[in-house]
DNA sequence: AATATATTCGTGTACGCACACAATTAATAA
DNA sequence: TTATTAATTGTGTGCGTACACGAATATATT
C-alpha cells in the first residue's frame, strides 16, 4: 500500500508538495507538478480514504427534504426511520443531518422547507421531488451554488441529481399490470385511481400508471381501463364514484391504485363485491394497507424497501462527501410482490430499528 | 463528538485505561472499569470507526469460495465480477481478498478449494454453499476456529453464517409460479425441470421449486405439474424427454427451469411448439438466456442483481472486520422480472465495470 | 547590488484511536 | 521492614492524510 510519503521520496519532494499536487492546490511549479503526477500515475496511487477522512477538518452537513407522515399518509414514515437510523451512524463521522418535513400536498411548504434548510448552508441535499415544477427551482438554486443533491423515492430525468434511490416506478407499474391481468377475464374492465389534481406531476405515480397501461396494452388489449378521480376528502362522493364504476360494465374486476392509498379505496368497497373475483392492487406496506391485505380486500401490494431507501440515501451521500465515492446513478429498490401470505416477512430492518428505539 | 480523551478526563483515568475498558482487555481493576463503563454509557460514547480503522495494525484477509464459470455455466461470472470490483476498492484499506473457484458439479473440488483458502488463515469467508453436506464440514471447521462466514446467493438456515446476500429463493419460485400461471389455461400441465441428482441439495434450486409449487397449490390447483429429469450431458436423451412431456397431455403450456440453464431447455424445444401459448420461465440473465429471451423462446427470466451480490458481500464482510459493523442477517436481492422488453436495462453496474476493466 | 515581493517548497501538528512500553501502585514473600 | 512479584495505570508513538506556518528560492524593483 503506497502512501504519500512514499511518493514524496520517489519524487524527491516533501509530503506537502505531493499533497498539493493530489488536491490541485496552487503553489507548486509546473515542472515538479508534472513530475509528481507521473510518479503518482506510475504507482497508481490512491488516497487512503480512511486517513483522509480522519484528517479532514471539514464537517459536512446534509439536508433532507422529505414529506411528513401522519395517520392518513403513512408512507413516508418508513423512509424517515431509515434516515434516522443512518443519521445515528454517520454522526460519528462528524456529519450533521438536518431533516425538514413538508406537506406532500402543498407545494408551497415544499419550497418553504427547502429555504429553511438552505439557511444552514448544507453541503448536500437528499430530496423527495414530489413537485416537479418547484423542483426545477430548487435544482437550479443548488446547481448555482454547486451543491450536490440526490433524489429519493421519486425520480425525474430532468435534473442533475448525482444519484437516485428508489424503485423503477415504470417497471413497478408494469408489474402491477401483470399482477392485475392475472385475475382479469377476457374483455373485462379495470379502474385506475387518480387522487386529486395536485399530484399529477408526481412522477412516481404517473410512471406507475403508464407502466400499468403499457402492460395491458402490450399483453391484454382486450381490457378496458377507466380513470376514477377520487378527492380523498369527500368520502360520500368518492363512494358514489366507486359504485358507479363498479356498475359501469358486466365484468369489472379490478382497481389499480398507483399510490400508497389503496387502503382508502378498500375501505370504500361495498360489502357485496365478491373479492375473490375482484382485485385491488396498490403500493407500499403501510399499516392500513397491510390491514386490508390481511382481510382480503387488497390482493397485491408492491413494496419497495422504503426504510432502506432512507437509510441508503444518507450513506450514499455521506460516502460521497467524505470519501469522494461517486455513487451509482441509480440504486433501484426491489419490486417486492407482497401478498397476504408473505407480508409478515416484509421490512425486517424497519422493525429491528423500531425495537432499538423503544429499548432506549 | 466525544472522544476517548474526553472520557478519560471525566473518569480521571488515562486514555489507555479507557481503551482497555472499551475493548474488554485485561489489566484494569473492577472498580475503575465500572466507573469508566458508566461514564461511557452516560455519554453514549461510540468509537470513531475511521480513527479506529486507521490505527489498527491488523491487516485482514478475506477468502471467497465461489463456483467458476464457463461457457456452459455462465451464472457465476457476474458475482465474480462484483467481487473483483469490490476487491479493487477495499485493497486500499489493507484488506486482502483471496478467491478460489470450484467446480459447482464436483463437491470434492468445493472442499479442496476450501482447504487451499484455509491455508492462508483468512479472517472471514464468503461462501457460495452449493453443497449442503460439505458445507456442514466447512461451517464446523470455521466455527471451531471462530472464523466468521457469510453466504452468497444460496442460503441455508442450518448454519451460523453472520449474513446472507442473495435472493429469497422461495419467494423467487413463488413469483415464477405467478408468472407461469398467467399463461396457463384451466387444467393444463406444466413441467418442472430438474438437472442431475447431485444438485438436489442445492438449496436455492429446491427452494425455488417449492415456492413455485406452493404458488400453484395455493392459487391454481387445477394445474398439474410434472418433474422432468434432464441429464445436461446427453442431448438426444434430454430432447426425447422434453418431447414426451410435451405430448403427455392435451394442454401442456409451460416449463419451469429453477436454475440458470433455461437456455438449454429452450435450445431443445422443437420448432413446432407454438411459443405464444407456451412459456419457459427461468432464472438469471446469462448471455444464453438473454439470447433465447429475445427470440421469444424464453418468456420470463427472474434475475437477482448477481453482480451486486458479489460486490456487496465483500463490502459487508469488510465493514464487519474493520469497523465491527454488524451486518444485516439477510440482504435480499430484488426479484427482478425480466422480459424481452426490459432486458436491455438490466444489470447496468456490471456493464460499467466491464467497461472500466477494458479501458485499462 | 541590495532590497522587496512573489513563488515554491518543507516542516510540524492534529485528527482519534491502538498498542507497546514505562511507571506506578498493590499484594505477597522473605 | 524490605525485597520481589503481580496487578494496575500512564505515556508515547504511529497509522496516512490535511493544512497552517515558516523557510528557501526565484523574480521583480529601485
XYZ file of C-alpha atoms (C1' of nucleotides) in Angstrom:
780
model
C 0.000 0.000 0.000
C 1.821 3.065 -1.272
C 1.499 6.283 0.704
C 2.027 9.972 0.134
C 5.336 9.664 1.927
C 6.491 7.003 -0.482
C 5.562 9.143 -3.436
C 7.365 12.112 -1.905
C 10.562 10.114 -1.556
C 10.345 8.821 -5.098
C 9.866 12.348 -6.401
C 12.456 13.943 -4.138
C 9.940 16.407 -2.801
C 8.176 16.810 0.514
C 4.876 15.298 1.577
C 3.295 18.724 1.406
C 4.109 19.111 -2.254
C 2.608 15.759 -3.096
C -0.452 16.753 -1.142
C -0.716 19.941 -3.179
C -0.469 18.052 -6.433
C -3.029 15.498 -5.398
C -5.555 18.154 -4.484
C -4.720 20.505 -7.303
C -3.807 23.185 -4.837
C -1.766 26.097 -6.074
C 1.794 26.767 -5.040
C 3.681 24.146 -6.957
C 5.739 24.751 -10.074
C 4.545 23.198 -13.298
C 7.737 21.168 -13.534
C 7.508 19.436 -10.182
C 3.762 19.084 -10.530
C 4.312 17.157 -13.717
C 6.976 15.011 -12.140
C 4.836 14.153 -9.130
C 1.803 13.459 -11.267
C 3.736 10.968 -13.297
C 5.019 9.126 -10.275
C 1.515 9.138 -8.866
C 0.247 7.517 -12.003
C 3.075 5.062 -12.397
C 2.397 3.701 -8.950
C -1.298 4.158 -9.440
C -1.562 5.839 -6.127
C -4.908 6.159 -4.393
C -5.605 8.156 -1.303
C -6.322 6.157 1.801
C -9.894 7.286 2.308
C -9.805 6.451 5.988
C -6.794 8.564 6.808
C -8.176 11.213 4.566
C -11.476 11.263 6.366
C -9.788 11.444 9.720
C -7.539 14.295 8.778
C -10.143 16.403 7.072
C -11.207 19.236 9.285
C -14.279 19.962 7.255
C -17.503 18.868 8.859
C -20.230 18.145 6.380
C -23.861 18.916 6.648
C -26.589 17.072 4.803
C -30.118 18.364 4.424
C -33.122 16.088 3.883
C -36.255 17.453 2.287
C -38.855 14.778 2.887
C -42.645 14.641 3.222
C -44.047 14.274 6.662
C -46.253 11.364 7.540
C -49.373 11.093 9.625
C -52.249 8.675 10.073
C -53.653 9.480 6.656
C -50.340 9.438 4.903
C -48.229 6.714 6.292
C -45.845 6.025 3.512
C -43.042 8.383 4.422
C -42.810 7.124 7.957
C -40.634 4.288 6.796
C -38.019 6.220 4.781
C -37.886 8.692 7.632
C -36.988 5.965 10.071
C -34.297 4.791 7.704
C -32.840 8.276 7.616
C -32.869 8.453 11.395
C -31.048 5.179 11.684
C -28.391 6.262 9.222
C -28.082 9.596 10.973
C -27.216 7.833 14.176
C -24.407 6.052 12.400
C -22.849 8.844 10.409
C -22.900 11.356 13.234
C -19.734 9.617 14.363
C -18.028 10.826 11.239
C -18.701 14.418 12.081
C -21.665 14.643 9.765
C -24.715 16.638 10.594
C -28.067 15.672 9.127
C -30.834 18.241 9.029
C -34.313 16.985 8.275
C -37.283 19.076 7.225
C -40.702 17.603 6.622
C -43.051 19.211 4.159
C -46.681 18.663 3.379
C -46.768 16.493 0.302
C -49.999 18.097 -0.841
C -48.720 21.637 -0.518
C -46.057 22.728 -2.925
C -45.528 25.925 -1.006
C -44.493 24.081 2.089
C -42.038 22.163 -0.098
C -40.356 25.381 -1.133
C -40.600 26.902 2.296
C -38.906 23.994 3.998
C -36.248 23.980 1.325
C -35.401 27.572 2.071
C -35.183 26.849 5.763
C -32.776 24.007 5.158
C -30.765 26.164 2.825
C -30.002 28.649 5.577
C -27.692 26.218 7.309
C -25.659 26.017 4.122
C -25.648 22.254 3.812
C -23.113 20.551 1.596
C -25.606 18.201 0.011
C -29.318 17.535 -0.238
C -31.494 14.477 -0.116
C -34.749 15.363 -1.799
C -38.048 13.656 -2.389
C -39.001 15.628 -5.512
C -42.754 15.391 -5.119
C -43.461 18.584 -7.013
C -41.954 18.650 -10.429
C -42.144 22.373 -11.076
C -40.870 23.519 -7.732
C -38.068 21.009 -8.030
C -36.916 22.926 -11.071
C -36.394 25.968 -8.911
C -34.645 24.008 -6.203
C -32.386 22.207 -8.632
C -31.370 25.463 -10.244
C -30.670 27.023 -6.888
C -28.497 24.114 -5.851
C -26.675 23.902 -9.135
C -25.864 27.605 -8.991
C -24.205 27.037 -5.648
C -22.675 23.748 -6.798
C -24.379 21.804 -4.083
C -24.964 18.196 -4.999
C -28.305 16.536 -4.445
C -29.806 13.109 -4.724
C -33.390 12.071 -5.224
C -35.110 9.573 -3.050
C -38.158 7.510 -3.956
C -39.195 9.704 -6.864
C -37.005 10.052 -9.907
C -37.032 12.686 -12.571
C -34.822 12.653 -15.606
C -34.872 16.394 -15.994
C -32.435 17.135 -13.226
C -28.766 16.683 -12.473
C -29.108 14.769 -9.244
C -25.979 12.716 -8.738
C -27.978 9.697 -7.664
C -31.429 8.268 -7.326
C -32.507 5.679 -4.843
C -35.912 4.163 -5.208
C -37.992 1.956 -7.336
C -38.122 1.975 -11.078
C -41.675 3.225 -10.960
C -42.372 2.483 -14.571
C -41.448 -1.100 -14.028
C -43.327 -1.207 -10.779
C -46.415 -0.202 -12.710
C -45.668 -2.784 -15.296
C -45.522 -5.491 -12.673
C -48.806 -4.257 -11.299
C -50.261 -4.652 -14.754
C -49.041 -8.187 -14.880
C -50.452 -8.998 -11.477
C -53.729 -7.432 -12.377
C -54.048 -9.270 -15.641
C -53.646 -12.486 -13.717
C -57.197 -12.214 -12.491
C -58.784 -10.418 -15.380
C -61.194 -12.416 -17.519
C -61.375 -11.665 -21.217
C -62.811 -8.267 -22.101
C -63.219 -7.137 -18.548
C -62.794 -3.673 -17.178
C -60.398 -2.302 -14.654
C -60.167 1.025 -12.877
C -57.180 3.241 -12.309
C -57.480 5.594 -9.387
C -56.222 9.114 -9.558
C -56.244 11.231 -6.420
C -56.640 14.986 -6.855
C -55.101 17.175 -9.472
C -52.133 18.398 -7.478
C -50.401 15.078 -7.684
C -50.486 14.776 -11.423
C -46.889 15.776 -11.671
C -45.835 13.224 -9.105
C -43.502 11.300 -11.355
C -43.567 8.029 -9.436
C -47.322 7.854 -9.683
C -47.636 8.867 -13.283
C -44.907 6.419 -14.192
C -46.693 3.633 -12.413
C -49.820 4.392 -14.345
C -48.012 4.440 -17.635
C -46.207 1.219 -16.775
C -49.515 -0.343 -15.869
C -51.159 0.794 -19.057
C -48.190 -0.332 -21.067
C -48.511 -3.789 -19.714
C -52.157 -4.046 -20.545
C -51.647 -2.524 -23.946
C -48.899 -4.991 -24.759
C -50.398 -8.115 -23.279
C -54.062 -7.641 -22.691
C -55.566 -5.234 -25.135
C -58.908 -6.876 -24.540
C -59.035 -4.996 -21.246
C -60.631 -1.615 -20.914
C -59.419 0.771 -18.274
C -61.232 3.674 -16.722
C -59.732 6.568 -14.792
C -61.503 7.116 -11.482
C -60.887 10.515 -9.962
C -61.038 10.491 -6.197
C -60.983 13.517 -3.947
C -59.765 11.878 -0.754
C -61.704 14.494 1.194
C -65.291 13.852 0.278
C -65.879 10.273 1.262
C -69.524 10.173 0.170
C -68.757 11.483 -3.235
C -65.811 9.128 -3.576
C -68.033 6.202 -2.692
C -70.508 7.204 -5.346
C -67.761 7.270 -7.909
C -66.524 3.836 -6.963
C -70.035 2.428 -7.098
C -70.773 3.926 -10.444
C -67.552 2.465 -11.755
C -68.433 -0.963 -10.416
C -71.743 -0.814 -12.226
C -70.347 0.507 -15.454
C -69.784 -2.893 -17.052
C -70.700 -6.535 -16.734
C -67.259 -7.731 -15.807
C -65.500 -5.216 -13.637
C -62.669 -6.995 -11.984
C -60.031 -4.772 -10.572
C -58.865 -1.395 -9.378
C -55.300 -0.240 -9.626
C -54.216 2.335 -7.068
C -50.895 3.796 -8.123
C -50.178 5.337 -4.722
C -49.925 4.171 -1.149
C -53.603 4.887 -0.535
C -55.117 1.635 -1.739
C -56.441 1.221 1.792
C -58.729 4.168 1.223
C -60.270 2.550 -1.792
C -60.548 -0.743 0.039
C -62.367 0.995 2.857
C -64.921 2.323 0.368
C -65.565 -1.005 -1.253
C -69.175 -2.129 -0.749
C -69.670 -5.391 1.074
C -71.469 -7.016 -1.847
C -68.387 -7.017 -4.032
C -67.112 -10.542 -4.406
C -63.440 -10.077 -3.619
C -62.459 -13.447 -4.991
C -63.186 -12.194 -8.488
C -62.053 -8.674 -7.815
C -58.568 -7.315 -7.196
C -57.250 -4.168 -5.666
C -53.579 -3.637 -6.338
C -51.648 -0.894 -4.619
C -48.264 0.160 -3.343
C -46.366 0.166 -0.097
C -46.893 -1.749 3.069
C -48.383 0.930 5.238
C -50.243 -0.176 8.330
C -53.604 0.422 6.702
C -52.674 -1.341 3.507
C -51.494 -4.357 5.457
C -54.753 -4.386 7.370
C -56.824 -4.635 4.212
C -54.409 -7.064 2.626
C -54.868 -9.418 5.524
C -58.624 -9.033 5.225
C -58.618 -9.950 1.553
C -59.737 -6.536 0.421
C -56.403 -5.810 -1.196
C -54.898 -8.602 -3.260
C -51.417 -7.326 -4.038
C -49.171 -4.700 -2.616
C -45.989 -3.828 -4.401
C -43.462 -2.668 -1.898
C -40.048 -1.176 -2.205
C -37.974 -1.424 0.957
C -38.664 2.172 1.695
C -36.866 2.059 5.036
C -33.713 1.168 3.192
C -34.230 3.979 0.747
C -33.839 6.489 3.550
C -31.033 4.556 5.124
C -29.075 4.129 1.922
C -29.627 7.679 0.767
C -27.854 9.056 3.804
C -24.995 6.640 3.448
C -24.605 7.250 -0.255
C -24.332 10.977 0.154
C -22.073 10.605 3.205
C -19.655 8.398 1.337
C -19.716 10.866 -1.479
C -18.834 13.810 0.739
C -16.276 12.122 2.934
C -14.683 9.599 0.686
C -15.466 11.237 -2.633
C -17.022 7.937 -3.558
C -19.018 8.555 -6.699
C -22.413 6.954 -6.250
C -24.226 4.783 -8.720
C -26.566 6.852 -10.798
C -29.491 4.616 -9.967
C -29.901 2.446 -6.924
C -33.060 0.546 -7.608
C -35.094 -0.834 -4.773
C -36.594 -4.250 -5.296
C -40.065 -4.571 -6.695
C -41.428 -6.741 -3.955
C -44.677 -8.516 -4.501
C -46.473 -8.634 -1.211
C -49.428 -10.862 -0.642
C -51.337 -11.908 2.403
C -49.100 -14.887 2.853
C -45.726 -13.197 2.903
C -46.460 -9.785 4.319
C -45.188 -10.688 7.753
C -41.736 -11.320 6.350
C -41.506 -7.866 4.871
C -39.355 -4.962 6.057
C -37.475 -6.610 8.864
C -34.949 -3.790 9.030
C -37.519 -1.263 9.912
C -38.903 -3.405 12.679
C -35.499 -4.021 14.223
C -34.773 -0.334 14.268
C -38.091 0.499 15.869
C -37.298 -2.047 18.540
C -33.901 -0.484 19.092
C -35.533 2.898 19.501
C -38.063 1.707 22.025
C -35.387 -0.042 24.067
C -33.786 3.234 24.954
C -18.324 14.338 19.229
C -16.975 12.820 22.392
C -13.606 11.073 22.252
C -11.665 8.616 24.349
C -9.684 11.539 25.727
C -12.860 13.219 26.908
C -13.999 10.081 28.650
C -10.578 9.680 30.248
C -10.747 13.180 31.693
C -14.260 12.676 33.004
C -13.215 9.455 34.698
C -9.874 10.752 35.954
C -8.012 7.969 34.281
C -5.712 7.784 31.315
C -6.635 7.180 27.693
C -5.088 3.754 27.889
C -7.407 2.660 30.640
C -10.446 3.764 28.719
C -9.134 1.894 25.739
C -8.797 -1.222 27.869
C -12.327 -0.932 29.137
C -13.757 -0.369 25.681
C -12.078 -3.451 24.299
C -12.561 -5.580 27.369
C -8.850 -6.013 27.659
C -7.488 -7.257 30.950
C -5.424 -5.185 33.345
C -7.972 -2.826 34.801
C -9.423 -3.080 38.289
C -13.111 -3.869 38.630
C -13.717 -0.548 40.347
C -12.307 1.703 37.665
C -13.724 -0.498 34.952
C -17.161 0.042 36.401
C -16.627 3.757 36.694
C -15.408 4.105 33.126
C -18.202 1.936 31.804
C -20.775 4.150 33.414
C -19.292 7.313 32.012
C -19.086 5.632 28.641
C -22.771 4.862 28.797
C -23.865 8.186 30.201
C -22.256 9.954 27.282
C -23.274 7.153 24.980
C -19.819 7.029 23.589
C -19.170 5.341 20.281
C -15.803 4.638 18.779
C -14.879 6.692 15.780
C -14.669 3.855 13.302
C -12.432 5.813 10.976
C -9.782 6.563 13.527
C -10.131 3.045 14.754
C -9.579 1.608 11.323
C -6.570 3.808 10.740
C -4.915 2.878 13.997
C -5.494 -0.830 13.767
C -2.385 -2.579 12.684
C -4.171 -5.769 11.839
C -4.496 -6.457 8.164
C -7.471 -8.601 7.336
C -7.758 -11.335 4.817
C -10.998 -12.471 3.246
C -11.419 -15.710 1.376
C -14.050 -16.256 -1.303
C -15.197 -19.755 -2.148
C -17.167 -19.355 -5.347
C -18.031 -21.541 -8.330
C -16.169 -20.940 -11.514
C -17.982 -20.045 -14.673
C -17.505 -21.084 -18.239
C -19.480 -21.090 -21.461
C -21.826 -23.758 -20.162
C -22.239 -22.264 -16.739
C -22.373 -18.569 -17.042
C -24.166 -17.574 -13.910
C -21.235 -17.080 -11.589
C -19.427 -14.804 -13.954
C -21.452 -11.896 -12.716
C -20.973 -12.289 -8.941
C -17.315 -12.855 -9.613
C -17.019 -9.562 -11.402
C -18.747 -7.903 -8.469
C -16.211 -9.389 -6.116
C -13.374 -8.157 -8.288
C -14.745 -4.655 -8.330
C -15.115 -4.603 -4.557
C -11.656 -6.044 -4.152
C -10.222 -3.145 -6.052
C -11.875 -0.782 -3.626
C -11.124 -2.421 -0.297
C -7.498 -3.116 -1.075
C -6.926 0.474 -0.054
C -7.982 -0.422 3.446
C -5.280 -3.018 3.750
C -7.612 -5.880 3.030
C -6.571 -8.878 1.051
C -9.140 -10.876 -0.873
C -8.343 -14.416 -1.894
C -10.610 -16.045 -4.425
C -10.872 -19.731 -5.205
C -13.173 -21.115 -7.862
C -14.576 -24.580 -7.526
C -16.477 -26.802 -9.905
C -20.104 -26.484 -8.924
C -20.798 -30.030 -10.015
C -17.976 -31.535 -8.013
C -18.313 -31.437 -4.267
C -14.739 -32.609 -3.857
C -13.405 -29.570 -5.609
C -15.534 -27.497 -3.226
C -13.780 -28.991 -0.240
C -10.400 -28.962 -1.888
C -10.552 -25.280 -2.689
C -11.764 -24.549 0.783
C -8.727 -26.205 2.250
C -6.446 -24.242 -0.016
C -8.033 -20.991 1.060
C -7.811 -22.038 4.663
C -4.044 -22.269 4.482
C -3.706 -18.514 4.271
C -5.586 -18.228 7.539
C -8.201 -15.773 6.367
C -10.196 -13.788 8.904
C -13.506 -14.350 7.177
C -15.088 -16.321 4.379
C -17.540 -15.568 1.632
C -19.074 -18.844 0.575
C -21.489 -19.987 -2.072
C -22.743 -23.068 -0.218
C -23.637 -25.114 -3.237
C -23.192 -28.449 -1.483
C -25.213 -28.765 1.624
C -23.367 -31.663 3.229
C -19.879 -30.447 2.594
C -20.929 -27.067 3.888
C -21.610 -28.720 7.212
C -17.975 -29.700 7.410
C -16.779 -26.277 6.371
C -19.061 -24.497 8.791
C -17.898 -26.664 11.645
C -14.293 -26.072 10.742
C -14.781 -22.326 10.657
C -16.807 -22.207 13.831
C -14.146 -24.167 15.669
C -11.625 -21.527 14.710
C -14.136 -18.726 15.299
C -13.853 -17.511 11.742
C -16.959 -15.727 10.567
C -18.508 -16.507 7.221
C -21.289 -15.215 5.056
C -23.273 -16.966 2.386
C -23.736 -15.548 -1.032
C -26.547 -16.383 -3.444
C -27.539 -19.607 -1.692
C -28.934 -19.544 1.804
C -29.205 -22.326 4.303
C -30.827 -21.982 7.676
C -28.762 -24.722 9.222
C -25.599 -22.695 9.613
C -24.355 -19.794 11.662
C -23.323 -17.542 8.830
C -23.407 -13.967 10.054
C -25.082 -12.779 6.892
C -26.660 -13.880 3.669
C -26.797 -11.891 0.494
C -28.943 -13.133 -2.292
C -32.463 -13.711 -3.343
C -35.178 -15.145 -1.198
C -35.276 -18.200 -3.385
C -38.547 -19.439 -2.025
C -40.178 -16.193 -2.963
C -38.402 -16.162 -6.291
C -40.005 -19.516 -7.004
C -43.313 -18.192 -5.881
C -43.085 -15.294 -8.289
C -42.216 -17.747 -11.026
C -45.369 -19.636 -10.174
C -47.359 -16.490 -10.509
C -45.792 -15.604 -13.819
C -46.355 -19.093 -15.088
C -49.985 -19.207 -14.048
C -50.527 -16.060 -16.037
C -50.459 -18.047 -19.231
C -51.858 -21.323 -18.004
C -55.340 -22.256 -19.207
C -57.589 -24.214 -16.877
C -56.459 -27.759 -16.158
C -53.296 -27.520 -18.150
C -49.997 -29.107 -17.403
C -46.629 -27.639 -16.675
C -43.167 -29.127 -16.354
C -40.527 -28.554 -13.743
C -37.010 -29.299 -14.834
C -34.549 -30.968 -12.557
C -30.959 -31.320 -13.657
C -28.994 -34.299 -12.346
C -29.093 -35.755 -8.894
C -26.059 -34.021 -7.473
C -27.811 -30.718 -7.320
C -30.764 -31.856 -5.306
C -29.302 -30.368 -2.187
C -28.750 -27.030 -3.883
C -30.956 -25.023 -1.569
C -31.652 -22.156 -3.910
C -32.979 -24.511 -6.541
C -35.023 -26.701 -4.262
C -36.479 -23.591 -2.641
C -37.459 -22.198 -5.992
C -39.230 -25.402 -6.826
C -41.091 -25.451 -3.567
C -42.005 -21.789 -3.929
C -43.233 -22.497 -7.410
C -45.282 -25.468 -6.308
C -46.633 -23.532 -3.376
C -47.934 -20.872 -5.646
C -49.698 -23.321 -7.885
C -51.053 -25.262 -4.960
C -52.440 -22.123 -3.394
C -53.768 -20.393 -6.467
C -54.058 -22.849 -9.290
C -54.725 -26.311 -8.038
C -56.256 -27.091 -11.402
C -52.719 -27.294 -12.758
C -50.770 -30.499 -12.897
C -47.011 -30.411 -12.721
C -44.563 -32.980 -13.900
C -40.920 -33.320 -12.919
C -38.664 -33.634 -15.944
C -35.251 -35.038 -15.177
C -32.583 -33.772 -17.503
C -29.011 -35.000 -17.708
C -27.406 -31.966 -19.326
C -24.891 -34.299 -20.922
C -26.947 -36.428 -23.188
C -28.670 -34.011 -25.506
C -30.520 -36.638 -27.502
C -31.951 -38.281 -24.473
C -32.888 -34.923 -22.984
C -34.705 -33.997 -26.156
C -36.666 -37.211 -26.020
C -37.745 -36.440 -22.513
C -38.887 -32.981 -23.414
C -40.830 -34.270 -26.386
C -42.501 -36.985 -24.385
C -43.504 -34.408 -21.817
C -44.947 -32.134 -24.472
C -47.064 -34.987 -25.757
C -48.207 -36.161 -22.348
C -51.347 -34.034 -22.229
C -53.689 -32.032 -24.418
C -52.812 -28.680 -22.904
C -49.168 -28.504 -21.992
C -48.291 -24.903 -21.566
C -45.136 -24.255 -19.698
C -41.797 -25.395 -18.367
C -40.266 -24.024 -15.241
C -36.496 -24.167 -15.039
C -35.402 -23.439 -11.491
C -31.772 -22.826 -12.431
C -29.865 -20.584 -14.787
C -29.972 -23.182 -17.535
C -33.320 -22.359 -19.084
C -31.402 -21.665 -22.279
C -30.554 -25.343 -22.527
C -34.215 -26.289 -22.444
C -35.040 -23.549 -24.903
C -32.414 -24.889 -27.252
C -34.074 -28.295 -27.141
C -37.558 -27.030 -27.853
C -38.900 -28.343 -31.157
C -39.782 -25.773 -33.757
C -43.419 -26.827 -33.925
C -44.147 -25.654 -30.388
C -46.265 -22.570 -30.515
C -44.408 -20.266 -28.160
C -47.282 -17.853 -27.861
C -49.225 -20.423 -25.870
C -46.181 -21.888 -24.194
C -43.893 -20.390 -21.561
C -40.423 -21.165 -20.404
C -39.566 -19.432 -17.159
C -36.054 -19.452 -15.792
C -33.519 -17.578 -13.746
C -30.654 -15.216 -14.308
C -29.723 -13.099 -17.241
C -26.860 -15.104 -18.614
C -25.844 -14.434 -22.185
C -27.564 -17.562 -23.424
C -30.750 -16.904 -21.503
C -30.917 -13.397 -22.897
C -30.451 -14.756 -26.381
C -33.460 -17.039 -26.100
C -35.485 -14.408 -24.286
C -35.020 -12.063 -27.195
C -36.008 -14.811 -29.585
C -39.252 -15.484 -27.747
C -38.198 -18.951 -26.650
C -37.993 -17.899 -23.020
C -40.843 -15.776 -21.723
C -39.641 -14.708 -18.293
C -36.326 -14.558 -16.570
C -36.179 -13.779 -12.907
C -32.936 -12.060 -12.143
C -31.277 -11.024 -8.967
C -28.581 -8.404 -9.408
C -25.973 -11.039 -9.060
C -23.131 -8.625 -9.758
C -24.166 -6.677 -6.708
C -24.293 -9.815 -4.640
C -20.575 -10.278 -5.092
C -19.887 -6.612 -4.684
C -21.947 -6.215 -1.554
C -20.696 -9.411 0.017
C -17.139 -8.151 0.015
C -18.148 -4.803 1.423
C -20.344 -6.306 4.097
C -17.612 -8.545 5.401
C -15.031 -5.764 5.134
C -17.126 -3.383 7.168
C -17.622 -6.119 9.677
C -13.920 -6.781 10.065
C -12.696 -3.213 10.024
C -15.493 -1.274 11.595
C -17.074 -4.096 13.574
C -20.242 -3.161 11.773
C -22.678 -5.970 12.401
C -24.281 -6.875 9.098
C -27.934 -7.427 8.462
C -28.761 -11.088 8.725
C -30.373 -11.090 5.306
C -29.638 -8.759 2.449
C -32.185 -9.705 -0.132
C -31.551 -9.037 -3.758
C -34.511 -7.838 -5.763
C -36.687 -10.325 -7.558
C -36.449 -8.729 -10.933
C -38.863 -9.774 -13.598
C -37.055 -9.655 -16.876
C -38.852 -9.808 -20.170
C -37.831 -9.239 -23.726
C -38.777 -5.612 -23.468
C -36.770 -4.587 -20.458
C -33.773 -6.885 -20.548
C -31.518 -4.238 -22.012
C -31.983 -2.093 -18.932
C -30.802 -4.827 -16.619
C -27.506 -5.023 -14.741
C -26.005 -1.690 -15.589
C -23.427 -1.944 -12.829
C -21.861 -4.982 -14.290
C -21.605 -3.398 -17.693
C -19.948 -0.266 -16.342
C -17.382 -2.317 -14.535
C -16.578 -4.389 -17.567
C -16.043 -1.179 -19.477
C -13.728 0.106 -16.767
C -11.716 -3.086 -16.972
C -11.329 -2.966 -20.705
C -10.204 0.657 -20.601
C -7.043 -0.285 -18.779
C 23.798 45.056 -5.956
C 20.662 45.357 -2.481
C 16.172 45.191 -1.144
C 11.375 44.000 -1.618
C 7.878 40.805 -3.247
C 6.136 36.647 -5.070
C 6.520 31.938 -5.747
C 7.694 27.446 -4.408
C 8.691 24.185 -1.114
C 9.460 21.765 3.589
C 8.105 21.047 8.464
C 5.204 20.291 12.210
C 0.989 19.347 14.321
C -3.556 17.434 14.591
C -7.295 14.007 13.608
C -8.978 9.724 17.255
C -7.579 5.520 18.225
C -4.494 1.081 19.124
C -0.957 -0.768 21.300
C 3.747 -1.351 23.114
C 6.186 0.020 26.864
C 7.247 2.526 31.078
C 5.778 3.870 35.562
C 3.243 3.407 39.429
C 0.754 1.104 42.999
C -0.861 -3.030 45.444
C -0.146 -7.643 47.041
C 2.888 -11.165 48.583
C 7.093 -13.300 50.290
C 11.288 -13.249 52.938
C 10.546 -3.971 57.303
C 12.386 -4.676 52.794
C 12.671 -7.124 48.646
C 10.017 -9.371 44.981
C 6.367 -10.070 42.109
C 1.896 -9.101 40.303
C -1.701 -6.009 39.155
C -2.938 -1.718 37.594
C -2.380 2.657 35.339
C 0.032 6.262 32.489
C 2.801 7.797 28.415
C 4.371 7.925 23.869
C 4.425 6.785 19.183
C 2.402 5.677 14.820
C -1.431 4.917 11.363
C -1.853 8.246 6.455
C -3.579 12.472 5.400
C -4.809 17.727 5.690
C -3.368 22.052 6.333
C -1.251 26.110 8.637
C 3.004 28.102 9.019
C 7.580 29.206 8.108
C 11.844 28.607 5.296
C 14.031 28.770 0.972
C 14.333 30.078 -3.572
C 13.162 32.767 -7.638
C 11.600 37.101 -9.685
C 10.878 41.969 -9.748
C 12.016 46.746 -8.221
C 14.950 50.516 -7.120
